[in-house]
PDB file of C-alpha atoms and ligand atoms in Angstrom:
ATOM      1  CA  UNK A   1      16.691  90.564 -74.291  1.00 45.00           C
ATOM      2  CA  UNK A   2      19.161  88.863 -71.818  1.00 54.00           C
ATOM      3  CA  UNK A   3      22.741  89.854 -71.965  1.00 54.00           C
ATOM      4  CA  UNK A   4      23.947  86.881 -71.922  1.00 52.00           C
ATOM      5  CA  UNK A   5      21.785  85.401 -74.289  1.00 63.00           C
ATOM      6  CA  UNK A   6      23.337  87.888 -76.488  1.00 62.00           C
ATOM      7  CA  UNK A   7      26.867  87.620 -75.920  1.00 61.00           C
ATOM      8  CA  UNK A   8      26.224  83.824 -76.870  1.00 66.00           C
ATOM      9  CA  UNK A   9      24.473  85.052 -80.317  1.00 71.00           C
ATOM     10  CA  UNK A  10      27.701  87.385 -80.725  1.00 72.00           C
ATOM     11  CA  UNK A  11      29.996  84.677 -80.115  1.00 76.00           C
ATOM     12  CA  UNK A  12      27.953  81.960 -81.923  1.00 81.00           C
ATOM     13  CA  UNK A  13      28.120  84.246 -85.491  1.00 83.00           C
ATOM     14  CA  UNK A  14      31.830  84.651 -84.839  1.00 85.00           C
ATOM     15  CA  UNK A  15      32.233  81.122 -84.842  1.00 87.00           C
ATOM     16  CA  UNK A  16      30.353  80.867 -87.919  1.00 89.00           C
ATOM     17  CA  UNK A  17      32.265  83.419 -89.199  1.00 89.00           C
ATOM     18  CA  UNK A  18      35.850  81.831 -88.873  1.00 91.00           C
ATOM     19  CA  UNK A  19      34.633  78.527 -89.643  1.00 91.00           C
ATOM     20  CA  UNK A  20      33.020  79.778 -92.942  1.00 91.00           C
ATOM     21  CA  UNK A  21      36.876  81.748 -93.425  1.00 93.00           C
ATOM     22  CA  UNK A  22      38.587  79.093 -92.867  1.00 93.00           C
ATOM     23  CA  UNK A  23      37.100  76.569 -95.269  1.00 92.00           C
ATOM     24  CA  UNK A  24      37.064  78.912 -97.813  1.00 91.00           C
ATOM     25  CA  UNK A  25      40.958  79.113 -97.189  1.00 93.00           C
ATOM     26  CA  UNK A  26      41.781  75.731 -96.924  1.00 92.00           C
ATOM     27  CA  UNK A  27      38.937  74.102 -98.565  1.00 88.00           C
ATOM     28  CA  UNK A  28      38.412  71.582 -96.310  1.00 77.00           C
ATOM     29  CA  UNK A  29      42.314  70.224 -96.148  1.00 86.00           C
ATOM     30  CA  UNK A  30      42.970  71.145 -92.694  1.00 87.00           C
ATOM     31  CA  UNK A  31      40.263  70.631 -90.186  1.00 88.00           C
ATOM     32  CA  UNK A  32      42.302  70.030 -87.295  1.00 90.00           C
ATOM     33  CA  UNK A  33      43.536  73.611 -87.557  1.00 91.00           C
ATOM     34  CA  UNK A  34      40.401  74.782 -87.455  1.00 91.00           C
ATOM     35  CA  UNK A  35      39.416  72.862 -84.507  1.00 88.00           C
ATOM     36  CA  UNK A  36      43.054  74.171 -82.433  1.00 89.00           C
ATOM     37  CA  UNK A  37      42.129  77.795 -83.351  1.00 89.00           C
ATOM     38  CA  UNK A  38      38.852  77.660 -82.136  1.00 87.00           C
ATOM     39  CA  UNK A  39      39.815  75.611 -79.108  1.00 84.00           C
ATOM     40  CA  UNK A  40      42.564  78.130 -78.138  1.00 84.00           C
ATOM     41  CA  UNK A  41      40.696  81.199 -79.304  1.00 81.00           C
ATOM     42  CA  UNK A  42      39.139  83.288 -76.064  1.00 70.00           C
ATOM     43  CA  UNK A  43      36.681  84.041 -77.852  1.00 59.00           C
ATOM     44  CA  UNK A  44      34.882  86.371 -76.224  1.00 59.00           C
ATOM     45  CA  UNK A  45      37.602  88.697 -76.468  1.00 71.00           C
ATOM     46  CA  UNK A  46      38.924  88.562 -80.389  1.00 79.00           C
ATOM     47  CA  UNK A  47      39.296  91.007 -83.053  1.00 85.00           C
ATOM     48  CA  UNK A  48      37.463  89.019 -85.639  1.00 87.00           C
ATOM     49  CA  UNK A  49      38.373  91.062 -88.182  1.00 91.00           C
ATOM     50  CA  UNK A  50      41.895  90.891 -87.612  1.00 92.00           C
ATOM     51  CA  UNK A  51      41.470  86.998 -87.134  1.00 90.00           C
ATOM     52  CA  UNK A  52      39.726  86.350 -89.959  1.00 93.00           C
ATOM     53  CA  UNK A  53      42.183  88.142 -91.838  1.00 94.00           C
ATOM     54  CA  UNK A  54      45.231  86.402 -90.528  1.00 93.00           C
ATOM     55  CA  UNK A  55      43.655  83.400 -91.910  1.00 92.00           C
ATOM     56  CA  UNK A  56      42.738  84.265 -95.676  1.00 93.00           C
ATOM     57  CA  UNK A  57      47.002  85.042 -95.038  1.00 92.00           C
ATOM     58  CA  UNK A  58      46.999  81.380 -94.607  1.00 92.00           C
ATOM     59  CA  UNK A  59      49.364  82.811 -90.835  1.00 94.00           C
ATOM     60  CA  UNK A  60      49.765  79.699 -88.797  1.00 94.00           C
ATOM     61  CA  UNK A  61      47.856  78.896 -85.642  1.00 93.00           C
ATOM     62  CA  UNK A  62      50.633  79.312 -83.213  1.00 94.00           C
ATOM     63  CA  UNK A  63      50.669  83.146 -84.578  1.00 96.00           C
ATOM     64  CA  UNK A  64      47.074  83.487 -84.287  1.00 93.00           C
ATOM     65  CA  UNK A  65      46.713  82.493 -80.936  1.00 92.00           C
ATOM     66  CA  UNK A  66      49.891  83.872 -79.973  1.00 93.00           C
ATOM     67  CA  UNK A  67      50.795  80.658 -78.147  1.00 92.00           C
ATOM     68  CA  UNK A  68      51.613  76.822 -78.332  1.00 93.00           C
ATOM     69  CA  UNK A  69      52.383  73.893 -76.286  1.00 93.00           C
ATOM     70  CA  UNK A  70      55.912  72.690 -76.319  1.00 95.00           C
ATOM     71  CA  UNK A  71      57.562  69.733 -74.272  1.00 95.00           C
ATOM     72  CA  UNK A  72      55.651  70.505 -70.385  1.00 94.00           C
ATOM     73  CA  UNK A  73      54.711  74.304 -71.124  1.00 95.00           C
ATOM     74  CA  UNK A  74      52.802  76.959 -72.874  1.00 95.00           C
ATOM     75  CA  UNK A  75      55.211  79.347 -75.230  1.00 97.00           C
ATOM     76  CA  UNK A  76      53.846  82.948 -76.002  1.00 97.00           C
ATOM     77  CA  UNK A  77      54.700  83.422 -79.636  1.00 97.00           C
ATOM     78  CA  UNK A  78      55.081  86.528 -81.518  1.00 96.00           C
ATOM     79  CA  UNK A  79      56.114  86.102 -85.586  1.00 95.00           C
ATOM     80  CA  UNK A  80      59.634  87.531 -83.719  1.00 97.00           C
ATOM     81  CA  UNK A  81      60.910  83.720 -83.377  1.00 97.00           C
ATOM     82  CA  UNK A  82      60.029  80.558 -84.400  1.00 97.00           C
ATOM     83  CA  UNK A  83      56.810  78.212 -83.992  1.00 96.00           C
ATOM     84  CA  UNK A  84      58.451  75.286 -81.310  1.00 96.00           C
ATOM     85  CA  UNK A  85      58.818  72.761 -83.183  1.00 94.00           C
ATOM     86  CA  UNK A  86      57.994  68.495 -82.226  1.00 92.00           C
ATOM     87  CA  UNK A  87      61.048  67.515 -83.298  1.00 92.00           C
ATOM     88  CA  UNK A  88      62.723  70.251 -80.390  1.00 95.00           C
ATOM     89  CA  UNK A  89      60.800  68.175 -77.780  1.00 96.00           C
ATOM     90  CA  UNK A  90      63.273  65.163 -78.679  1.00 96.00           C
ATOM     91  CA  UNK A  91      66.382  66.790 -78.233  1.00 97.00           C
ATOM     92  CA  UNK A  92      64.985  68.502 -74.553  1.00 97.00           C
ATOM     93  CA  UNK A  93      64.243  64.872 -73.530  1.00 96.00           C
ATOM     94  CA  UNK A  94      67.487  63.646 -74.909  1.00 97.00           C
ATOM     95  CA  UNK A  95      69.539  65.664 -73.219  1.00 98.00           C
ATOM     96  CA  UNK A  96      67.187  65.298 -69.717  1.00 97.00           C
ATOM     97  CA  UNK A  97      68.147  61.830 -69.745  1.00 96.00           C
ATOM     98  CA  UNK A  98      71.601  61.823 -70.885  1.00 96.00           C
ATOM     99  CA  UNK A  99      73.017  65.436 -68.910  1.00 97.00           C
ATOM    100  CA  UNK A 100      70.565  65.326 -65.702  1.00 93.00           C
ATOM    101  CA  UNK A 101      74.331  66.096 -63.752  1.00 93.00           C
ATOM    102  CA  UNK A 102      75.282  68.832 -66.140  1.00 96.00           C
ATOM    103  CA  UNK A 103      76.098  72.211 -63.853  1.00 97.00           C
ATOM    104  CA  UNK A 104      76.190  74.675 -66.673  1.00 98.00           C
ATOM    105  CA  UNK A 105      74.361  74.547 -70.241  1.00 98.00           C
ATOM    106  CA  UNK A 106      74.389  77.502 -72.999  1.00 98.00           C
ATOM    107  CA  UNK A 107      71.225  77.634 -75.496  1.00 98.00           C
ATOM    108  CA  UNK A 108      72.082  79.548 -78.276  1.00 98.00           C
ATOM    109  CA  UNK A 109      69.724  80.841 -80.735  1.00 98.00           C
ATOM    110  CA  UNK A 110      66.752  80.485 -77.697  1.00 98.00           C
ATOM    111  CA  UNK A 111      64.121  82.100 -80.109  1.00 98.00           C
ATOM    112  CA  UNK A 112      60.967  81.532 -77.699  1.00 98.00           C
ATOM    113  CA  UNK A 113      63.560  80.143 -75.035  1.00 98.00           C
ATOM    114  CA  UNK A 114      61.756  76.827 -75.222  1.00 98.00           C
ATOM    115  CA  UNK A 115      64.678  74.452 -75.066  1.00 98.00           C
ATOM    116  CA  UNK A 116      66.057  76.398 -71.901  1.00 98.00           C
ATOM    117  CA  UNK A 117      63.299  77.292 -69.962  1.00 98.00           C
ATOM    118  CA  UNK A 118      62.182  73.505 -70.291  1.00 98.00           C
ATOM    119  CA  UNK A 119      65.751  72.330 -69.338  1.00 98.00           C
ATOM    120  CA  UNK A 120      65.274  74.949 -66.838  1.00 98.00           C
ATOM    121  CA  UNK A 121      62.156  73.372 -65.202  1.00 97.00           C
ATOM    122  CA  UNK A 122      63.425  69.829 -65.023  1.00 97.00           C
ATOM    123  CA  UNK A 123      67.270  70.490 -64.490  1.00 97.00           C
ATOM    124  CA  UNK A 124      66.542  72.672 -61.234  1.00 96.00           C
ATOM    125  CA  UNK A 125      70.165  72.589 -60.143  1.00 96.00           C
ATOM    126  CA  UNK A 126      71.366  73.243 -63.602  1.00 98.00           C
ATOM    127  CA  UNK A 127      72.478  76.772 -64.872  1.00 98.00           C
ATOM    128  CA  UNK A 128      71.055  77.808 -67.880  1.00 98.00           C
ATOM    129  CA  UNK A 129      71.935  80.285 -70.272  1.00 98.00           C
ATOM    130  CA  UNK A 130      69.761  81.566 -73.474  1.00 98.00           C
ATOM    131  CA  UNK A 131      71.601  83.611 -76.141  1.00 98.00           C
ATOM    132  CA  UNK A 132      69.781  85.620 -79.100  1.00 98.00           C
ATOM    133  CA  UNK A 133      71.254  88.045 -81.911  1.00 98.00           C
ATOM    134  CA  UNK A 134      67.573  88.748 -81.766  1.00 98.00           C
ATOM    135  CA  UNK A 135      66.333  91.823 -78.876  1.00 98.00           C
ATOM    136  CA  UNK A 136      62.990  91.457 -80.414  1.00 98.00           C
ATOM    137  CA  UNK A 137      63.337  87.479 -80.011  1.00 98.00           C
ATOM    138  CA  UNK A 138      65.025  88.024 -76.132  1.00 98.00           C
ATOM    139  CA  UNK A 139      61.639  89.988 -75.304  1.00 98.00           C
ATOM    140  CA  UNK A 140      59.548  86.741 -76.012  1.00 98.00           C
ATOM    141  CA  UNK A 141      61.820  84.679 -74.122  1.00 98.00           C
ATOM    142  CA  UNK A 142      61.872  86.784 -71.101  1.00 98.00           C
ATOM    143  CA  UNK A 143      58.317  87.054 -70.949  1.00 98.00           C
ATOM    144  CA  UNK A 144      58.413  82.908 -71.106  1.00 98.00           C
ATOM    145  CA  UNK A 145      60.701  82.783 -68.299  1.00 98.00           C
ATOM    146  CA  UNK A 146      58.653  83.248 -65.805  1.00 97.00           C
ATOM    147  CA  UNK A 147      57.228  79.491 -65.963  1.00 96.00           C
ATOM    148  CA  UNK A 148      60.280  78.936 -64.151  1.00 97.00           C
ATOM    149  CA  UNK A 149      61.513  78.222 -60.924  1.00 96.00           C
ATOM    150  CA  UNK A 150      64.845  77.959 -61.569  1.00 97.00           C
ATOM    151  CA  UNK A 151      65.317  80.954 -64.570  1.00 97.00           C
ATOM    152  CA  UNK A 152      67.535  81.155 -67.710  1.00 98.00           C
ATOM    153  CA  UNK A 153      69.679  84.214 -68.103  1.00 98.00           C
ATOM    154  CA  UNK A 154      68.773  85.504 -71.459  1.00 98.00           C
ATOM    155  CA  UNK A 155      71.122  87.880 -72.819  1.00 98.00           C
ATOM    156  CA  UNK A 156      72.075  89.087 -77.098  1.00 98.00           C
ATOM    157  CA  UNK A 157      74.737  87.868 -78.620  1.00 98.00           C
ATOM    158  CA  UNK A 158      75.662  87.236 -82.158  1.00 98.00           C
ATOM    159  CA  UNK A 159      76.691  83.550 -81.935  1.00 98.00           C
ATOM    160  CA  UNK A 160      79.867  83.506 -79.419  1.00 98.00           C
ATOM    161  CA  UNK A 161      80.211  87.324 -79.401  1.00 98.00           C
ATOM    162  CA  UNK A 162      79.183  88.165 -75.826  1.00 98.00           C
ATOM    163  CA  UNK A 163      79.785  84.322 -73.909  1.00 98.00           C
ATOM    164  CA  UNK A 164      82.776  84.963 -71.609  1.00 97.00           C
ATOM    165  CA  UNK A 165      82.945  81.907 -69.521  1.00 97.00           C
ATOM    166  CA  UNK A 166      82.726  78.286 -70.359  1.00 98.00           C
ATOM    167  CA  UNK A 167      79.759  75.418 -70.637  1.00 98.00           C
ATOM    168  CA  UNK A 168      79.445  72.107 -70.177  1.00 98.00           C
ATOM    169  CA  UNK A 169      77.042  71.677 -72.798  1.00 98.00           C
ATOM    170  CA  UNK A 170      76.083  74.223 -75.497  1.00 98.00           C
ATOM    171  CA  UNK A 171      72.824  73.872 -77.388  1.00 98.00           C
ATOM    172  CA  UNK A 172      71.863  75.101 -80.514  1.00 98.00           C
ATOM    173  CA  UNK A 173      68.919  74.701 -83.256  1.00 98.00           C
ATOM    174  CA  UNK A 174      70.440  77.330 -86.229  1.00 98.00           C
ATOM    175  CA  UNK A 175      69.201  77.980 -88.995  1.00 97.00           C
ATOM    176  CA  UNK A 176      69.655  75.373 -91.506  1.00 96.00           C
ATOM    177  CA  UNK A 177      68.211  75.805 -94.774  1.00 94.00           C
ATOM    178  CA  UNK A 178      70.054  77.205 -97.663  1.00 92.00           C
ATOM    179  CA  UNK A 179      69.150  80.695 -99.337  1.00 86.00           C
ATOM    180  CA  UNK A 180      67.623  79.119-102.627  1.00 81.00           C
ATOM    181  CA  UNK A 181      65.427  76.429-101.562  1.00 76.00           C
ATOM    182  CA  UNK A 182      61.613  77.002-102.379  1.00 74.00           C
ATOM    183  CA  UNK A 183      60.522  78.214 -98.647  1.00 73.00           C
ATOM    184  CA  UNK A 184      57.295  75.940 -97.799  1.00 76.00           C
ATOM    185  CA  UNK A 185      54.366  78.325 -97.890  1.00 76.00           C
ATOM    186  CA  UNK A 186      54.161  77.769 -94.045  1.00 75.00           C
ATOM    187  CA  UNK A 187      56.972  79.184 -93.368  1.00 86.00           C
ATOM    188  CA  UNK A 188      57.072  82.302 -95.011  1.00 88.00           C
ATOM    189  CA  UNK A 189      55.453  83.989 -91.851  1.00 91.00           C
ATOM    190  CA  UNK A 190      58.341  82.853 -89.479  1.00 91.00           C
ATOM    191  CA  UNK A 191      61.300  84.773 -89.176  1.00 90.00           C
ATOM    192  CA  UNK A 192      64.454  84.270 -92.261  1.00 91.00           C
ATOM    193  CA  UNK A 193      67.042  84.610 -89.574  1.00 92.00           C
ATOM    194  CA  UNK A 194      65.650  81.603 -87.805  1.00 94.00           C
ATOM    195  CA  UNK A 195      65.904  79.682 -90.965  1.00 94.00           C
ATOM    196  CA  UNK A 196      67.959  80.344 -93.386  1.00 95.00           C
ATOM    197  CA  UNK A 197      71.663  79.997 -93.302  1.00 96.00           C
ATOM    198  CA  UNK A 198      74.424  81.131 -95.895  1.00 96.00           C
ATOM    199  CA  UNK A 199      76.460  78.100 -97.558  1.00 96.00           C
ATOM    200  CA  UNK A 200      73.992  75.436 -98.762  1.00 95.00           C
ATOM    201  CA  UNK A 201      72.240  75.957 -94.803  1.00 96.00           C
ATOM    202  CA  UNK A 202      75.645  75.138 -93.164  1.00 98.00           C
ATOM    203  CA  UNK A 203      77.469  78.542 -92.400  1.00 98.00           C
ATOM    204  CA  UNK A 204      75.767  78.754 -88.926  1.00 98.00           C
ATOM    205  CA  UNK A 205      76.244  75.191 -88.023  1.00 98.00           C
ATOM    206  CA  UNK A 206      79.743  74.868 -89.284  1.00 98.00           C
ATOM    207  CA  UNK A 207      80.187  77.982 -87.256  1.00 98.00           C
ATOM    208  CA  UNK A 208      79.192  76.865 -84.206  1.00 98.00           C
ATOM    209  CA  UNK A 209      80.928  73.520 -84.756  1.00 98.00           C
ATOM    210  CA  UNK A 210      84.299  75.595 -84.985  1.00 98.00           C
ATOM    211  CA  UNK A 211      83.932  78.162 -82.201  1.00 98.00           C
ATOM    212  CA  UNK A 212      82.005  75.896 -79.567  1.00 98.00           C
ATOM    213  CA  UNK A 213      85.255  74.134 -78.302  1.00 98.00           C
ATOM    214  CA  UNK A 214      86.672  77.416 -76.900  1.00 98.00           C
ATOM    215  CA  UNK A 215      83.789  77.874 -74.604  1.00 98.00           C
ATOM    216  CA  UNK A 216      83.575  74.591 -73.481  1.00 98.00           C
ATOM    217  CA  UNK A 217      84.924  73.146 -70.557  1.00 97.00           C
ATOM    218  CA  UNK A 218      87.345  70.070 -70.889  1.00 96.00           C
ATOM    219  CA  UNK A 219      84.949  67.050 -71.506  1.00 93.00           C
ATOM    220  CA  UNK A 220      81.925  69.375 -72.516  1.00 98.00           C
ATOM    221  CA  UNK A 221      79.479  68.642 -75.041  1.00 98.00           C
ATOM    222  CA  UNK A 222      78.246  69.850 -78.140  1.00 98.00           C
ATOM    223  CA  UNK A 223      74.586  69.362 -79.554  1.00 98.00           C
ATOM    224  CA  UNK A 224      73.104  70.758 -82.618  1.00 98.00           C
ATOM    225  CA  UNK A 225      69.672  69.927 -84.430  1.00 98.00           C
ATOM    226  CA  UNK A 226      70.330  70.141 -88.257  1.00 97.00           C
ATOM    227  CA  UNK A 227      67.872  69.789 -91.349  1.00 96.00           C
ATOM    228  CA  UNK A 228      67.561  66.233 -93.169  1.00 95.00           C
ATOM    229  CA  UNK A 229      70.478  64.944 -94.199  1.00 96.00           C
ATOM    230  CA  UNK A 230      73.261  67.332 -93.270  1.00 98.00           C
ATOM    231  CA  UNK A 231      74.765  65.167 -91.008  1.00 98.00           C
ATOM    232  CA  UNK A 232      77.369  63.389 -93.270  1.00 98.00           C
ATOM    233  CA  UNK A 233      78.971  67.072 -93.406  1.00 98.00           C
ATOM    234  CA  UNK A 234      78.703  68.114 -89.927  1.00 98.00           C
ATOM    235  CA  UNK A 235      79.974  64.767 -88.949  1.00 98.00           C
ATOM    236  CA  UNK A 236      83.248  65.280 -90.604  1.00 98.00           C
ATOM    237  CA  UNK A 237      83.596  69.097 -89.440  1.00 98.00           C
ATOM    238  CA  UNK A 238      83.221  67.832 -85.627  1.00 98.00           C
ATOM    239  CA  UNK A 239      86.046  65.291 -87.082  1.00 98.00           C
ATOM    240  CA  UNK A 240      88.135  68.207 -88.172  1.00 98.00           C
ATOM    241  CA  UNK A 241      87.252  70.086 -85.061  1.00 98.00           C
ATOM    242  CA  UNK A 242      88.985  67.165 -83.002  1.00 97.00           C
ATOM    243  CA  UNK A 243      85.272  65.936 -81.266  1.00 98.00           C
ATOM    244  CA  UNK A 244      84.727  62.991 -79.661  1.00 98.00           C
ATOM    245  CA  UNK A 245      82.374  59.922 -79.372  1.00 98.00           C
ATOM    246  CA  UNK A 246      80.173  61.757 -82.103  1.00 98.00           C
ATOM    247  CA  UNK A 247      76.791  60.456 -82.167  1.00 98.00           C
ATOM    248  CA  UNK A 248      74.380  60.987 -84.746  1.00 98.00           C
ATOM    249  CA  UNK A 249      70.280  60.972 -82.876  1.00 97.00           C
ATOM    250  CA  UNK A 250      67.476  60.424 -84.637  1.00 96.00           C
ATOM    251  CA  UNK A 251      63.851  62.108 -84.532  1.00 94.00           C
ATOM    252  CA  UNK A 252      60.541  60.461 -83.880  1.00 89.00           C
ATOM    253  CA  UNK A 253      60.069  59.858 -87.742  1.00 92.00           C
ATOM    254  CA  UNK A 254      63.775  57.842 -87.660  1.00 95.00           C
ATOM    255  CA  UNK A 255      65.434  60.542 -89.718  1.00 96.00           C
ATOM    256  CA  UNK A 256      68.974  62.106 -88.444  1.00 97.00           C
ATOM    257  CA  UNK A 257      68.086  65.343 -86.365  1.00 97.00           C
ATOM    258  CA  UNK A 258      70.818  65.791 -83.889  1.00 98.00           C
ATOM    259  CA  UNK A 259      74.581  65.548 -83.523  1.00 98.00           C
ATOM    260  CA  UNK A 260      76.458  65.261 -80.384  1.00 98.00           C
ATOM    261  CA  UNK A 261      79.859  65.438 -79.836  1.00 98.00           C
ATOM    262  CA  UNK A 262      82.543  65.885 -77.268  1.00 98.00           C
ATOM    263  CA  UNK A 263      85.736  68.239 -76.246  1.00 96.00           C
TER     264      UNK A 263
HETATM  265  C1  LIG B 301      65.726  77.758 -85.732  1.00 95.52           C
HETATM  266  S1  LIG B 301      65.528  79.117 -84.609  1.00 95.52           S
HETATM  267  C2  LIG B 301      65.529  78.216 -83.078  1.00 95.52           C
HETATM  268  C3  LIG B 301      64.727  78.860 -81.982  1.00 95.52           C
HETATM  269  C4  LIG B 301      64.582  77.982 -80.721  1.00 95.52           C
HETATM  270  N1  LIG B 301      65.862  77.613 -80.171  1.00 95.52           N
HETATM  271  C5  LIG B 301      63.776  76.738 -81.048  1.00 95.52           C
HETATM  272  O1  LIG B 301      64.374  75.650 -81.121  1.00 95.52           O
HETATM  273  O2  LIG B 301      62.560  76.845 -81.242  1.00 95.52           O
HETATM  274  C6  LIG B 301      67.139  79.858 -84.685  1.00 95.52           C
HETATM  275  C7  LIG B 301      67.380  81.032 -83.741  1.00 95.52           C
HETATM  276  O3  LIG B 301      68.726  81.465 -83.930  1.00 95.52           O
HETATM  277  C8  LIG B 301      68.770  82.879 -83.871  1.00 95.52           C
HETATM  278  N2  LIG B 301      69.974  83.330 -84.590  1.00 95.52           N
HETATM  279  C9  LIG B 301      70.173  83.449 -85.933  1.00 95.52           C
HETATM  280  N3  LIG B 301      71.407  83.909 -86.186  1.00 95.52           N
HETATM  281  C10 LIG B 301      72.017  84.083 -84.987  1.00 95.52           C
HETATM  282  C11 LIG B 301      73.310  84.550 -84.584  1.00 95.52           C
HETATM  283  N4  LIG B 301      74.212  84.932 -85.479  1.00 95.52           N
HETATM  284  N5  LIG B 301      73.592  84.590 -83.269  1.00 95.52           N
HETATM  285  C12 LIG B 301      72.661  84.215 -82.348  1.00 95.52           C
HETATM  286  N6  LIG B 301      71.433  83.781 -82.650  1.00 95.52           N
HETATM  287  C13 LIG B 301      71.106  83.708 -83.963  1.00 95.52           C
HETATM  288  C14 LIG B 301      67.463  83.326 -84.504  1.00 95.52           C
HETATM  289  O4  LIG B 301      67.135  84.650 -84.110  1.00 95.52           O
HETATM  290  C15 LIG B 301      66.507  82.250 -83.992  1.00 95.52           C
HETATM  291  O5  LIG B 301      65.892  82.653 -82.791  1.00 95.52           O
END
């Protein structure tokens, strides 16, 4: 028999195999899952054992495949930081529009280094900076890098710890949700220190809200994405802070995502 008639049987029973997995997982809730997996999947080369393991664990796509598409590139994922999320994509064009003259910009908390490196790619005359209290997470974003002409300079730090120069405009996407919600199933394979925050979800943001100002430079910007309907709070902390023209941005869905505010 012709090899490659049976390298197509191999790969045809795999496919049988994951779909037959898969709706036995999901019982038939989430077919457009199935259909990125597959899609993604080079096949030819899986461990189906492994994969059809990883999805009786119900572990998201983006794991699975080890990649996903956010804003203009292709992130390598490892369960080390968090999936990109849709949402993210708003802020990166946000801040392409409304900073395209901006000379220096700190991401903190890069994760994947998504927000960066695609700040990176468009901003070409713009230094960026990604920060991470995460090695594992710096590894990931380093590797992600190289989609970029113009690279970030990814380096640890625990918040503000190692920054010793100033920024006209410091990112961050925290984690936001507090220690006792009910974690959606979905997320229980991403990484806690990407998500949850102590006090109620706020410590991290209120943090950040507090320190920022000291490594900006005068007239520099803040920008933070926070969960639904934390902005009342954060509002009046930038108000404490002494911010300026504070602007609250919505997401695609119309719900409050971002704040902005200035030095
Ligand atoms: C919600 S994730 C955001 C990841 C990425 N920026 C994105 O938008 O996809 C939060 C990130 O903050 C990092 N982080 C958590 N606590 C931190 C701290 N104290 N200092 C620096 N980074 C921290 C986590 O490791 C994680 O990568």
């Amino acid at each position: 028999m012709q090899r490659s008639y049976l390298k197509y049987k191999k790969v045809k029973n795999q496919i049988k195999s994951i779909k037959e997995t898969w709706r036995n997982t999901y019982k038939n809730t989430y077919e457009e899952g199935l259909h990125f997996l597959i899609e993604g999947l080079q096949v030819q080369e899986i461990d189906l054992d492994n994969i059809l393991l990883q999805i009786k664990n119900k572990v998201p796509i983006q794991y699975i495949l080890q990649k996903w598409f956010f804003y203009d590139g292709e992130y390598f994922l490892n369960k080390h930081v968090l999936i990109p999320r849709p949402e993210t994509e708003v802020l990166v064009d946000f801040i392409i529009k409304k900073f395209s003259e901006t000379n220096k910009i700190l991401d903190l908390g890069t994760g994947s280094g998504c927000i960066a490196i695609e700040l990176s790619k468009k901003l070409i005359k713009t230094k960026l900076t990604g920060t991470d209290i995460s090695n594992k997470a710096l590894e990931v974003a380093n590797k992600n890098n190289s989609q970029s002409n113009n690279p970030v300079n990814f380096f640890l730090s625990d918040w503000f710890s190692n920054i010793n120069e100033v920024f006209d405009l410091i990112i961050a996407n925290p984690p936001y949700l507090a220690e006792y919600e009910n974690l959606d199933k979905s997320l229980l394979h991403e990484p806690k220190t990407a998500l949850v925050s102590k006090n109620d979800g706020f410590f991290d943001l209120e943090y950040i809200i507090s320190e920022a100002p000291r490594y900006l430079s005068p007239n520099g910007a803040l920008i933070l994405e926070h969960g639904i309907g934390q902005e009342k709070r954060l509002k009046e902390k930038m108000l404490i802070n002494s911010y300026k023209k504070i602007e609250l941005i919505k997401d695609l869905k119309g719900i409050n995502r971002f704040i902005l505010g200035f030095k």
